[in-house]
Amino acid sequence: MSDDTSSRIEGFHKMEPDARLQAVARQAKLGNEAVATLADAASGQIELADRLVENAITSMAIPVGIATNVTVDGRDVLVPMATEESSVIAAVCNSAKRCRSTGGFRTSTSGPVMAAQIQLLGASDPENVRLKVLERIGEIKAICDETDPLLLKFGGGFQDLDIRVIDTAEGPMTVVHIIVDTRDAMGANAVNSMAEALAPKLEEWTGARSLLRILTNLADRRLARVRAVWPAEEIGGEQVRDDMLSAYHFADADPYRAATHNKGIMNGISAVVLATGNDTRAIEAGAHAYAAKDGWYRSMTRWEKDGDGNLVGILEMPLAVGLIGGATKIHPTAQANLKILGVKTADELARIIVSVGLAQNFGAMRALATTGIQKGHMALHAQNVALMVGAVGTEIDKVAEELKTLGKVRQDLAEGILARLRGEA
Ligand code: NAD
């Protein structure tokens, strides 16, 4: 955008997407090529984009690749992953292959249970408020279940109350958690509606004032767990196994390392979450908050050596994913990806996603403890750099190959190679 561009576009949200694009093009002084690129990028899904978000002008395609070799609880599954980052899908394929001989990934879950919080303020005796609310559990259940009869029909609904008195900078507050089984829905809208319906009644019963009413993404009653075993010979020997354990102990003790270690896990998790139209931010928030549950931020995974010298990996994390609601049900690509996965319930989906997270962590730790992360990234990164400097067609592979041979993937070098290929230098 140039300096004289205004961010004010009268009636923008009421326009059709095409008119919005033209208005943006005028304001941002876009050329025909940029406008055509944005229009083409919607690839026939502009109506969907317009239904999903406000002020839509186009869509942005993220590559979807398939992770192969994955066995979850004895079932082989092809896993669609939506990611723009190179090496992520290859790492899962490779890691999953290396634990096939021991049966792949074994999972368990705690059930599809979500919680919403209602903040109560101004109570002279927060503990008293806590008891007053608990006495009304029958009425609370009725209010919540009446809010979502469909959820009740599918076997979900209100389950329990958890009432906490927390210390804050402005004194104690009472926080009411309504615990709800949301079945095959992620459940944000479901529990938020219940919390909003319940809040006025809580005010009436307690004399306190309700303020915030929203789910917690720290969905620690909706846990997915996975365990897998990698024989030492599949890893590259005992030294590599032990170095991977040292890598894990580093991450578990140091938040600087843990942030990157866990980011790697989320490379896998978020890619499947996105491919299935689920909410990546919700899952990421829950994952990182859960990683800090012991009072400091640590590794989301646990790794150990078993009696036979195998490397055993464990991942337990909140995974509030659904098959109903959000973009999942209305995005045709998400629906097709769910068909590839062959899942019938949100629970099955969570089991696959947590397995991919563990596989990703194994791949990243093994790479880091051996050749380093750049070697695996090099090939695809070289291609990206070739594209960045404007290589087209067969030039892309030629530039990438030369960069790899040089062992330096740099834009200035790629520019020189491309110029030479084109006889310009
Ligand atoms: P939703 O409200 O669209 O769908 C859930 C509803 O579908 C249920 O309440 C129920 O009435 C019905 N339903 C039909 N069949 C069902 C079945 N088999 N199992 C369960 N319910 C069934 O979606 P949702 O899952 O409540 O909310 C998910 C959306 O909320 C996501 O798009 C998310 O991005 C968004 N969101 C997230 C946050 C957050 O994470 N902080 C906050 C607000 C909204």
Tab-separated table of C-alpha atoms and ligand atoms in Angstrom:
chain	number	residue	atom	x	y	z
A	1	MET	CA	0.000	0.000	0.000
A	2	SER	CA	1.292	3.473	-0.786
A	3	ASP	CA	1.391	6.285	1.804
A	4	ASP	CA	-1.764	8.034	0.512
A	5	THR	CA	-3.882	4.851	0.720
A	6	SER	CA	-6.875	5.049	3.041
A	7	SER	CA	-7.947	2.031	5.078
A	8	ARG	CA	-11.491	3.362	5.044
A	9	ILE	CA	-13.670	1.773	2.337
A	10	GLU	CA	-17.310	2.843	2.623
A	11	GLY	CA	-19.769	-0.082	2.774
A	12	PHE	CA	-16.974	-2.622	2.247
A	13	HIS	CA	-18.598	-5.451	4.177
A	14	LYS	CA	-21.836	-5.130	2.186
A	15	MET	CA	-20.085	-5.526	-1.193
A	16	GLU	CA	-19.852	-8.751	-3.198
A	17	PRO	CA	-16.358	-10.329	-2.933
A	18	ASP	CA	-15.479	-9.307	-6.488
A	19	ALA	CA	-16.418	-5.677	-5.821
A	20	ARG	CA	-14.372	-5.785	-2.628
A	21	LEU	CA	-11.381	-7.044	-4.571
A	22	GLN	CA	-11.751	-4.226	-7.088
A	23	ALA	CA	-12.049	-1.683	-4.265
A	24	VAL	CA	-8.903	-3.030	-2.599
A	25	ALA	CA	-7.108	-3.021	-5.951
A	26	ARG	CA	-7.980	0.663	-6.408
A	27	GLN	CA	-6.940	1.633	-2.893
A	28	ALA	CA	-3.737	-0.419	-2.914
A	29	LYS	CA	-3.016	0.460	-6.567
A	30	LEU	CA	-2.689	-3.192	-7.561
A	31	GLY	CA	-1.810	-4.071	-11.121
A	32	ASN	CA	-3.972	-6.376	-13.289
A	33	GLU	CA	-1.647	-9.295	-12.625
A	34	ALA	CA	-2.011	-9.081	-8.835
A	35	VAL	CA	-5.798	-8.758	-9.158
A	36	ALA	CA	-5.952	-11.778	-11.454
A	37	THR	CA	-3.772	-13.766	-9.026
A	38	LEU	CA	-6.081	-12.957	-6.126
A	39	ALA	CA	-9.218	-13.719	-8.161
A	40	ASP	CA	-7.799	-17.055	-9.411
A	41	ALA	CA	-6.668	-18.041	-5.916
A	42	ALA	CA	-10.311	-18.299	-4.818
A	43	SER	CA	-10.497	-21.273	-7.230
A	44	GLY	CA	-14.265	-21.482	-7.339
A	45	GLN	CA	-14.667	-21.238	-3.565
A	46	ILE	CA	-15.285	-17.532	-3.151
A	47	GLU	CA	-18.876	-18.094	-1.963
A	48	LEU	CA	-17.588	-20.429	0.719
A	49	ALA	CA	-14.915	-17.916	1.746
A	50	ASP	CA	-17.585	-15.214	1.928
A	51	ARG	CA	-19.723	-17.398	4.177
A	52	LEU	CA	-16.832	-18.316	6.464
A	53	VAL	CA	-15.281	-14.898	7.122
A	54	GLU	CA	-16.073	-11.207	6.892
A	55	ASN	CA	-14.828	-8.992	4.057
A	56	ALA	CA	-13.595	-11.954	1.978
A	57	ILE	CA	-11.806	-11.132	-1.278
A	58	THR	CA	-10.199	-14.488	-2.095
A	59	SER	CA	-8.867	-17.720	-0.590
A	60	MET	CA	-5.320	-18.846	0.030
A	61	ALA	CA	-4.467	-22.390	-0.922
A	62	ILE	CA	-2.228	-24.306	1.461
A	63	PRO	CA	-0.720	-27.542	0.100
A	64	VAL	CA	-2.246	-30.787	1.358
A	65	GLY	CA	0.031	-33.811	1.386
A	66	ILE	CA	-0.529	-37.340	2.649
A	67	ALA	CA	1.453	-38.920	5.461
A	68	THR	CA	1.851	-42.621	4.712
A	69	ASN	CA	2.965	-45.565	6.906
A	70	VAL	CA	0.811	-44.493	9.869
A	71	THR	CA	-0.801	-47.280	11.938
A	72	VAL	CA	-3.069	-46.163	14.773
A	73	ASP	CA	-4.440	-48.815	17.129
A	74	GLY	CA	-3.843	-51.495	14.553
A	75	ARG	CA	-5.510	-49.638	11.655
A	76	ASP	CA	-3.496	-48.262	8.768
A	77	VAL	CA	-4.535	-44.739	7.892
A	78	LEU	CA	-3.569	-42.201	5.229
A	79	VAL	CA	-3.287	-38.810	6.883
A	80	PRO	CA	-3.947	-35.561	4.981
A	81	MET	CA	-1.781	-32.717	6.268
A	82	ALA	CA	-2.240	-29.070	5.293
A	83	THR	CA	1.008	-27.174	5.677
A	84	GLU	CA	3.210	-24.757	3.801
A	85	GLU	CA	6.342	-25.966	5.611
A	86	SER	CA	8.688	-28.358	3.840
A	87	SER	CA	9.897	-31.561	5.570
A	88	VAL	CA	6.879	-31.823	7.892
A	89	ILE	CA	5.031	-34.531	5.958
A	90	ALA	CA	8.228	-36.410	5.049
A	91	ALA	CA	9.175	-36.532	8.736
A	92	VAL	CA	5.869	-38.185	9.680
A	93	CYS	CA	6.141	-40.760	6.864
A	94	ASN	CA	9.667	-41.637	7.920
A	95	SER	CA	9.021	-41.764	11.678
A	96	ALA	CA	5.823	-43.796	11.271
A	97	LYS	CA	7.650	-46.327	9.101
A	98	ARG	CA	10.317	-46.803	11.756
A	99	CYS	CA	7.786	-47.893	14.422
A	100	ARG	CA	5.646	-50.156	12.226
A	101	SER	CA	7.516	-53.273	13.381
A	102	THR	CA	6.379	-52.641	16.967
A	103	GLY	CA	2.738	-52.040	15.980
A	104	GLY	CA	2.731	-48.300	15.312
A	105	PHE	CA	0.833	-45.902	17.561
A	106	ARG	CA	-1.343	-46.968	20.498
A	107	THR	CA	-3.769	-44.403	21.805
A	108	SER	CA	-6.342	-43.653	24.470
A	109	THR	CA	-8.646	-40.706	25.117
A	110	SER	CA	-10.494	-39.265	28.076
A	111	GLY	CA	-13.765	-38.510	26.256
A	112	PRO	CA	-15.097	-35.400	24.467
A	113	VAL	CA	-15.553	-33.227	27.534
A	114	MET	CA	-15.271	-29.437	27.378
A	115	ALA	CA	-15.631	-26.691	29.979
A	116	ALA	CA	-16.881	-23.114	29.868
A	117	GLN	CA	-16.057	-20.537	32.522
A	118	ILE	CA	-18.386	-17.988	34.075
A	119	GLN	CA	-16.604	-15.257	36.022
A	120	LEU	CA	-18.487	-13.995	39.081
A	121	LEU	CA	-17.556	-10.632	40.596
A	122	GLY	CA	-18.441	-8.611	43.657
A	123	ALA	CA	-19.324	-11.459	46.000
A	124	SER	CA	-18.506	-10.535	49.580
A	125	ASP	CA	-17.859	-14.183	50.382
A	126	PRO	CA	-16.629	-16.125	47.301
A	127	GLU	CA	-16.586	-19.440	49.176
A	128	ASN	CA	-20.230	-18.943	50.080
A	129	VAL	CA	-21.016	-18.251	46.419
A	130	ARG	CA	-19.278	-21.492	45.512
A	131	LEU	CA	-21.574	-23.499	47.788
A	132	LYS	CA	-24.697	-21.640	46.667
A	133	VAL	CA	-23.943	-22.545	43.053
A	134	LEU	CA	-23.183	-26.180	43.855
A	135	GLU	CA	-26.584	-26.497	45.590
A	136	ARG	CA	-28.262	-25.662	42.246
A	137	ILE	CA	-26.600	-28.349	40.153
A	138	GLY	CA	-29.949	-29.905	39.119
A	139	GLU	CA	-31.310	-26.596	37.831
A	140	ILE	CA	-27.989	-25.822	36.144
A	141	LYS	CA	-28.077	-29.127	34.295
A	142	ALA	CA	-31.617	-28.402	33.111
A	143	ILE	CA	-30.692	-24.914	31.826
A	144	CYS	CA	-27.627	-26.200	29.964
A	145	ASP	CA	-29.386	-29.178	28.404
A	146	GLU	CA	-32.375	-27.064	27.334
A	147	THR	CA	-29.916	-24.794	25.522
A	148	ASP	CA	-28.744	-27.621	23.261
A	149	PRO	CA	-31.359	-30.386	22.900
A	150	LEU	CA	-29.618	-31.713	19.789
A	151	LEU	CA	-26.427	-32.345	21.731
A	152	LEU	CA	-28.512	-34.169	24.338
A	153	LYS	CA	-30.052	-36.312	21.613
A	154	PHE	CA	-26.592	-37.401	20.483
A	155	GLY	CA	-25.709	-38.520	24.017
A	156	GLY	CA	-23.896	-35.374	25.150
A	157	GLY	CA	-24.875	-32.537	27.476
A	158	PHE	CA	-24.130	-31.140	30.911
A	159	GLN	CA	-22.073	-33.418	33.135
A	160	ASP	CA	-20.761	-31.596	36.155
A	161	LEU	CA	-19.695	-28.378	37.854
A	162	ASP	CA	-16.270	-27.322	38.995
A	163	ILE	CA	-16.191	-24.126	41.036
A	164	ARG	CA	-12.930	-22.415	41.809
A	165	VAL	CA	-12.079	-19.406	43.916
A	166	ILE	CA	-9.001	-17.779	42.420
A	167	ASP	CA	-6.751	-15.021	43.768
A	168	THR	CA	-6.367	-12.072	41.420
A	169	ALA	CA	-4.793	-8.603	41.548
A	170	GLU	CA	-8.218	-7.221	42.523
A	171	GLY	CA	-8.970	-9.882	45.123
A	172	PRO	CA	-10.672	-13.283	45.049
A	173	MET	CA	-13.047	-14.208	42.224
A	174	THR	CA	-15.392	-17.152	41.882
A	175	VAL	CA	-15.155	-18.998	38.579
A	176	VAL	CA	-17.868	-21.489	37.674
A	177	HIS	CA	-16.853	-24.201	35.215
A	178	ILE	CA	-19.668	-26.031	33.485
A	179	ILE	CA	-18.446	-29.400	32.290
A	180	VAL	CA	-20.148	-30.617	29.125
A	181	ASP	CA	-19.886	-33.696	26.933
A	182	THR	CA	-19.868	-32.263	23.401
A	183	ARG	CA	-19.702	-35.601	21.545
A	184	ASP	CA	-18.517	-35.116	17.942
A	185	ALA	CA	-18.458	-31.323	18.117
A	186	MET	CA	-15.417	-29.298	19.142
A	187	GLY	CA	-18.022	-27.662	21.317
A	188	ALA	CA	-17.002	-23.992	21.595
A	189	ASN	CA	-20.359	-22.647	20.460
A	190	ALA	CA	-22.185	-25.341	22.377
A	191	VAL	CA	-20.643	-24.530	25.763
A	192	ASN	CA	-20.510	-20.766	25.161
A	193	SER	CA	-24.273	-20.742	24.581
A	194	MET	CA	-24.810	-22.687	27.803
A	195	ALA	CA	-22.580	-20.314	29.779
A	196	GLU	CA	-24.472	-17.294	28.469
A	197	ALA	CA	-27.834	-18.883	29.255
A	198	LEU	CA	-26.749	-19.770	32.773
A	199	ALA	CA	-25.077	-16.501	33.804
A	200	PRO	CA	-28.252	-14.490	34.669
A	201	LYS	CA	-29.455	-17.330	36.893
A	202	LEU	CA	-26.119	-17.440	38.714
A	203	GLU	CA	-26.435	-13.694	39.359
A	204	GLU	CA	-29.962	-14.201	40.711
A	205	TRP	CA	-28.942	-17.046	43.034
A	206	THR	CA	-25.710	-15.526	44.361
A	207	GLY	CA	-26.057	-11.738	44.182
A	208	ALA	CA	-22.719	-11.680	42.357
A	209	ARG	CA	-22.249	-10.046	38.942
A	210	SER	CA	-21.287	-12.281	36.014
A	211	LEU	CA	-18.780	-10.932	33.525
A	212	LEU	CA	-16.938	-13.264	31.129
A	213	ARG	CA	-18.742	-16.349	29.838
A	214	ILE	CA	-16.639	-18.451	27.484
A	215	LEU	CA	-15.041	-21.859	27.079
A	216	THR	CA	-11.532	-22.610	28.212
A	217	ASN	CA	-9.172	-23.853	25.526
A	218	LEU	CA	-7.205	-25.592	28.253
A	219	ALA	CA	-9.401	-28.625	27.558
A	220	ASP	CA	-7.741	-30.844	30.129
A	221	ARG	CA	-10.741	-33.158	30.346
A	222	ARG	CA	-10.479	-33.876	26.638
A	223	LEU	CA	-7.092	-35.524	26.469
A	224	ALA	CA	-5.678	-37.691	23.723
A	225	ARG	CA	-2.710	-39.910	24.515
A	226	VAL	CA	-0.361	-41.904	22.353
A	227	ARG	CA	2.546	-44.240	22.922
A	228	ALA	CA	4.922	-45.744	20.375
A	229	VAL	CA	8.080	-47.814	20.507
A	230	TRP	CA	11.062	-47.418	18.183
A	231	PRO	CA	13.651	-50.240	18.206
A	232	ALA	CA	17.225	-48.919	18.521
A	233	GLU	CA	18.152	-50.395	15.111
A	234	GLU	CA	15.343	-48.384	13.462
A	235	ILE	CA	16.750	-45.206	14.945
A	236	GLY	CA	20.357	-45.632	13.857
A	237	GLY	CA	21.746	-47.399	16.912
A	238	GLU	CA	22.086	-46.925	20.643
A	239	GLN	CA	24.140	-43.739	20.419
A	240	VAL	CA	21.447	-41.990	18.360
A	241	ARG	CA	18.783	-43.230	20.784
A	242	ASP	CA	20.734	-41.883	23.756
A	243	ASP	CA	21.368	-38.581	21.995
A	244	MET	CA	17.641	-38.297	21.314
A	245	LEU	CA	17.017	-38.804	25.035
A	246	SER	CA	19.518	-36.034	25.786
A	247	ALA	CA	17.673	-33.832	23.283
A	248	TYR	CA	14.417	-34.553	25.116
A	249	HIS	CA	15.895	-33.865	28.556
A	250	PHE	CA	17.180	-30.528	27.234
A	251	ALA	CA	13.683	-29.587	26.004
A	252	ASP	CA	12.013	-30.722	29.202
A	253	ALA	CA	14.314	-28.580	31.348
A	254	ASP	CA	14.657	-25.435	29.242
A	255	PRO	CA	11.717	-23.338	28.002
A	256	TYR	CA	13.838	-21.826	25.200
A	257	ARG	CA	14.375	-25.291	23.783
A	258	ALA	CA	10.877	-26.518	24.749
A	259	ALA	CA	9.242	-23.773	22.660
A	260	THR	CA	10.947	-25.038	19.502
A	261	HIS	CA	10.595	-28.710	20.426
A	262	ASN	CA	6.851	-28.220	20.931
A	263	LYS	CA	6.565	-26.086	17.798
A	264	GLY	CA	7.834	-29.133	15.916
A	265	ILE	CA	5.119	-31.296	17.471
A	266	MET	CA	2.524	-28.695	16.479
A	267	ASN	CA	3.861	-28.762	12.885
A	268	GLY	CA	2.234	-32.178	12.663
A	269	ILE	CA	-0.784	-31.579	14.881
A	270	SER	CA	-1.834	-28.260	13.303
A	271	ALA	CA	-1.428	-29.631	9.777
A	272	VAL	CA	-4.042	-32.357	10.369
A	273	VAL	CA	-6.230	-29.991	12.397
A	274	LEU	CA	-6.225	-27.545	9.469
A	275	ALA	CA	-6.744	-30.251	6.838
A	276	THR	CA	-9.920	-31.297	8.664
A	277	GLY	CA	-11.250	-27.733	9.018
A	278	ASN	CA	-10.721	-27.661	12.759
A	279	ASP	CA	-9.541	-24.667	14.777
A	280	THR	CA	-5.726	-24.611	14.833
A	281	ARG	CA	-5.548	-21.719	17.319
A	282	ALA	CA	-7.792	-23.514	19.804
A	283	ILE	CA	-5.644	-26.637	19.662
A	284	GLU	CA	-2.399	-24.679	19.891
A	285	ALA	CA	-3.587	-22.630	22.878
A	286	GLY	CA	-4.660	-25.789	24.707
A	287	ALA	CA	-1.447	-27.634	23.872
A	288	HIS	CA	0.890	-24.922	25.132
A	289	ALA	CA	-1.169	-24.192	28.244
A	290	TYR	CA	-1.172	-27.918	29.075
A	291	ALA	CA	2.603	-28.034	28.547
A	292	ALA	CA	2.915	-25.495	31.378
A	293	LYS	CA	0.551	-27.298	33.772
A	294	ASP	CA	3.363	-28.205	36.200
A	295	GLY	CA	4.166	-24.543	36.774
A	296	TRP	CA	6.834	-24.232	34.109
A	297	TYR	CA	6.792	-24.695	30.328
A	298	ARG	CA	8.159	-28.093	29.385
A	299	SER	CA	8.200	-30.697	26.638
A	300	MET	CA	4.757	-31.868	25.526
A	301	THR	CA	6.227	-35.337	24.926
A	302	ARG	CA	7.990	-37.758	27.296
A	303	TRP	CA	10.733	-40.083	26.073
A	304	GLU	CA	12.429	-43.019	27.791
A	305	LYS	CA	14.404	-46.180	27.125
A	306	ASP	CA	12.626	-49.471	27.907
A	307	GLY	CA	14.167	-52.680	29.276
A	308	ASP	CA	14.909	-53.938	25.741
A	309	GLY	CA	16.751	-50.789	24.760
A	310	ASN	CA	13.906	-49.419	22.610
A	311	LEU	CA	13.037	-45.749	22.572
A	312	VAL	CA	9.529	-45.165	23.914
A	313	GLY	CA	7.664	-41.920	23.200
A	314	ILE	CA	4.519	-40.645	24.895
A	315	LEU	CA	2.361	-37.637	24.116
A	316	GLU	CA	-0.677	-36.562	26.129
A	317	MET	CA	-2.430	-33.316	25.247
A	318	PRO	CA	-5.838	-31.648	25.024
A	319	LEU	CA	-7.330	-32.241	21.577
A	320	ALA	CA	-10.675	-30.553	21.145
A	321	VAL	CA	-11.409	-31.438	17.537
A	322	GLY	CA	-14.784	-32.097	15.981
A	323	LEU	CA	-16.512	-33.477	12.912
A	324	ILE	CA	-19.526	-31.175	13.329
A	325	GLY	CA	-19.509	-27.403	13.272
A	326	GLY	CA	-16.959	-24.767	12.324
A	327	ALA	CA	-15.416	-25.145	8.878
A	328	THR	CA	-15.276	-28.942	9.160
A	329	LYS	CA	-18.816	-29.588	8.033
A	330	ILE	CA	-18.997	-26.933	5.315
A	331	HIS	CA	-15.556	-26.964	3.740
A	332	PRO	CA	-15.563	-29.540	0.910
A	333	THR	CA	-11.800	-30.119	1.180
A	334	ALA	CA	-12.116	-30.795	4.918
A	335	GLN	CA	-14.928	-33.262	4.196
A	336	ALA	CA	-12.874	-35.046	1.531
A	337	ASN	CA	-9.891	-35.195	3.884
A	338	LEU	CA	-12.071	-36.769	6.572
A	339	LYS	CA	-13.093	-39.414	4.012
A	340	ILE	CA	-9.411	-40.182	3.367
A	341	LEU	CA	-8.913	-40.567	7.125
A	342	GLY	CA	-11.959	-42.822	7.317
A	343	VAL	CA	-12.978	-41.541	10.750
A	344	LYS	CA	-16.536	-41.709	12.047
A	345	THR	CA	-16.066	-39.910	15.354
A	346	ALA	CA	-14.174	-36.921	16.725
A	347	ASP	CA	-12.515	-39.337	19.139
A	348	GLU	CA	-10.975	-41.353	16.286
A	349	LEU	CA	-9.739	-38.133	14.687
A	350	ALA	CA	-8.059	-37.010	17.922
A	351	ARG	CA	-6.249	-40.366	18.179
A	352	ILE	CA	-4.777	-39.954	14.700
A	353	ILE	CA	-3.775	-36.341	15.303
A	354	VAL	CA	-1.950	-37.080	18.550
A	355	SER	CA	-0.099	-39.921	16.798
A	356	VAL	CA	1.071	-37.544	14.075
A	357	GLY	CA	2.349	-35.178	16.776
A	358	LEU	CA	4.472	-37.911	18.344
A	359	ALA	CA	5.795	-39.017	14.936
A	360	GLN	CA	6.751	-35.431	14.146
A	361	ASN	CA	8.636	-35.078	17.406
A	362	PHE	CA	10.517	-38.321	16.804
A	363	GLY	CA	11.534	-37.119	13.329
A	364	ALA	CA	12.684	-33.692	14.482
A	365	MET	CA	14.637	-35.024	17.482
A	366	ARG	CA	16.317	-37.696	15.374
A	367	ALA	CA	17.323	-35.173	12.720
A	368	LEU	CA	18.611	-32.730	15.325
A	369	ALA	CA	20.544	-35.399	17.198
A	370	THR	CA	22.203	-36.672	14.011
A	371	THR	CA	22.686	-34.691	10.798
A	372	GLY	CA	20.970	-31.485	11.961
A	373	ILE	CA	17.710	-30.095	10.696
A	374	GLN	CA	19.018	-28.292	7.612
A	375	LYS	CA	19.998	-31.377	5.625
A	376	GLY	CA	16.415	-32.619	5.371
A	377	HIS	CA	15.138	-29.124	4.702
A	378	MET	CA	17.750	-28.422	2.051
A	379	ALA	CA	16.072	-29.976	-1.011
A	380	LEU	CA	12.679	-28.332	-0.583
A	381	HIS	CA	14.147	-25.128	0.753
A	382	ALA	CA	16.393	-24.905	-2.332
A	383	GLN	CA	13.310	-25.213	-4.539
A	384	ASN	CA	11.532	-22.483	-2.560
A	385	VAL	CA	14.515	-20.173	-2.970
A	386	ALA	CA	14.636	-20.952	-6.705
A	387	LEU	CA	10.943	-19.988	-6.955
A	388	MET	CA	11.583	-16.869	-4.886
A	389	VAL	CA	14.154	-15.554	-7.364
A	390	GLY	CA	11.784	-16.139	-10.283
A	391	ALA	CA	12.863	-19.515	-11.692
A	392	VAL	CA	10.173	-21.189	-13.813
A	393	GLY	CA	9.690	-24.657	-15.338
A	394	THR	CA	12.901	-26.669	-15.587
A	395	GLU	CA	14.916	-23.752	-14.188
A	396	ILE	CA	13.549	-24.510	-10.714
A	397	ASP	CA	15.190	-27.937	-10.430
A	398	LYS	CA	18.388	-26.724	-12.068
A	399	VAL	CA	18.786	-23.802	-9.651
A	400	ALA	CA	17.852	-26.004	-6.665
A	401	GLU	CA	20.345	-28.715	-7.670
A	402	GLU	CA	23.181	-26.233	-7.969
A	403	LEU	CA	22.341	-24.696	-4.606
A	404	LYS	CA	22.372	-28.145	-3.008
A	405	THR	CA	25.709	-28.975	-4.614
A	406	LEU	CA	27.112	-25.728	-3.242
A	407	GLY	CA	25.702	-26.693	0.161
A	408	LYS	CA	24.480	-23.108	0.563
A	409	VAL	CA	20.848	-22.236	-0.034
A	410	ARG	CA	21.010	-18.490	-0.452
A	411	GLN	CA	18.941	-16.063	-2.469
A	412	ASP	CA	21.947	-14.123	-3.830
A	413	LEU	CA	23.527	-17.351	-5.069
A	414	ALA	CA	20.237	-18.477	-6.619
A	415	GLU	CA	19.957	-15.157	-8.465
A	416	GLY	CA	23.455	-15.639	-9.893
A	417	ILE	CA	22.704	-19.206	-11.002
A	418	LEU	CA	19.438	-18.178	-12.648
A	419	ALA	CA	21.093	-15.287	-14.465
A	420	ARG	CA	23.803	-17.635	-15.741
A	421	LEU	CA	21.227	-20.218	-16.901
A	422	ARG	CA	19.425	-17.494	-18.818
A	423	GLY	CA	22.676	-16.297	-20.348
A	424	GLU	CA	22.359	-12.985	-18.565
A	425	ALA	CA	25.584	-13.279	-16.627
B	1	NAD	P1	-21.288	-25.778	16.205
B	1	NAD	O1	-22.036	-24.981	17.200
B	1	NAD	O2	-21.296	-25.296	14.802
B	1	NAD	O3	-21.811	-27.280	16.219
B	1	NAD	C1	-22.062	-27.960	17.422
B	1	NAD	C2	-23.511	-28.288	17.552
B	1	NAD	O4	-23.887	-29.249	16.564
B	1	NAD	C3	-23.843	-28.935	18.877
B	1	NAD	O5	-24.021	-27.954	19.859
B	1	NAD	C4	-25.098	-29.730	18.557
B	1	NAD	O6	-26.236	-28.934	18.720
B	1	NAD	C5	-24.958	-30.036	17.067
B	1	NAD	N1	-24.656	-31.449	16.735
B	1	NAD	C6	-25.182	-32.171	15.721
B	1	NAD	N2	-24.687	-33.402	15.684
B	1	NAD	C7	-23.828	-33.520	16.710
B	1	NAD	C8	-22.985	-34.569	17.187
B	1	NAD	N3	-22.936	-35.779	16.611
B	1	NAD	N4	-22.174	-34.317	18.233
B	1	NAD	C9	-22.194	-33.119	18.830
B	1	NAD	N5	-22.978	-32.082	18.434
B	1	NAD	C10	-23.791	-32.271	17.363
B	1	NAD	O7	-19.755	-25.955	16.597
B	1	NAD	P2	-18.984	-26.104	17.946
B	1	NAD	O8	-18.219	-27.382	17.866
B	1	NAD	O9	-19.829	-25.878	19.159
B	1	NAD	O10	-17.951	-24.888	17.809
B	1	NAD	C11	-16.825	-24.976	16.990
B	1	NAD	C12	-16.516	-23.618	16.383
B	1	NAD	O11	-16.412	-22.625	17.400
B	1	NAD	C13	-15.192	-23.608	15.658
B	1	NAD	O12	-15.403	-23.014	14.402
B	1	NAD	C14	-14.331	-22.666	16.514
B	1	NAD	O13	-13.389	-21.991	15.703
B	1	NAD	C15	-15.331	-21.744	17.092
B	1	NAD	N6	-14.992	-21.001	18.314
B	1	NAD	C16	-13.862	-21.262	19.042
B	1	NAD	C17	-13.601	-20.537	20.195
B	1	NAD	C18	-12.368	-20.878	20.990
B	1	NAD	O14	-11.739	-21.887	20.739
B	1	NAD	N7	-11.989	-20.073	21.996
B	1	NAD	C19	-14.496	-19.561	20.632
B	1	NAD	C20	-15.659	-19.332	19.878
B	1	NAD	C21	-15.909	-20.073	18.726
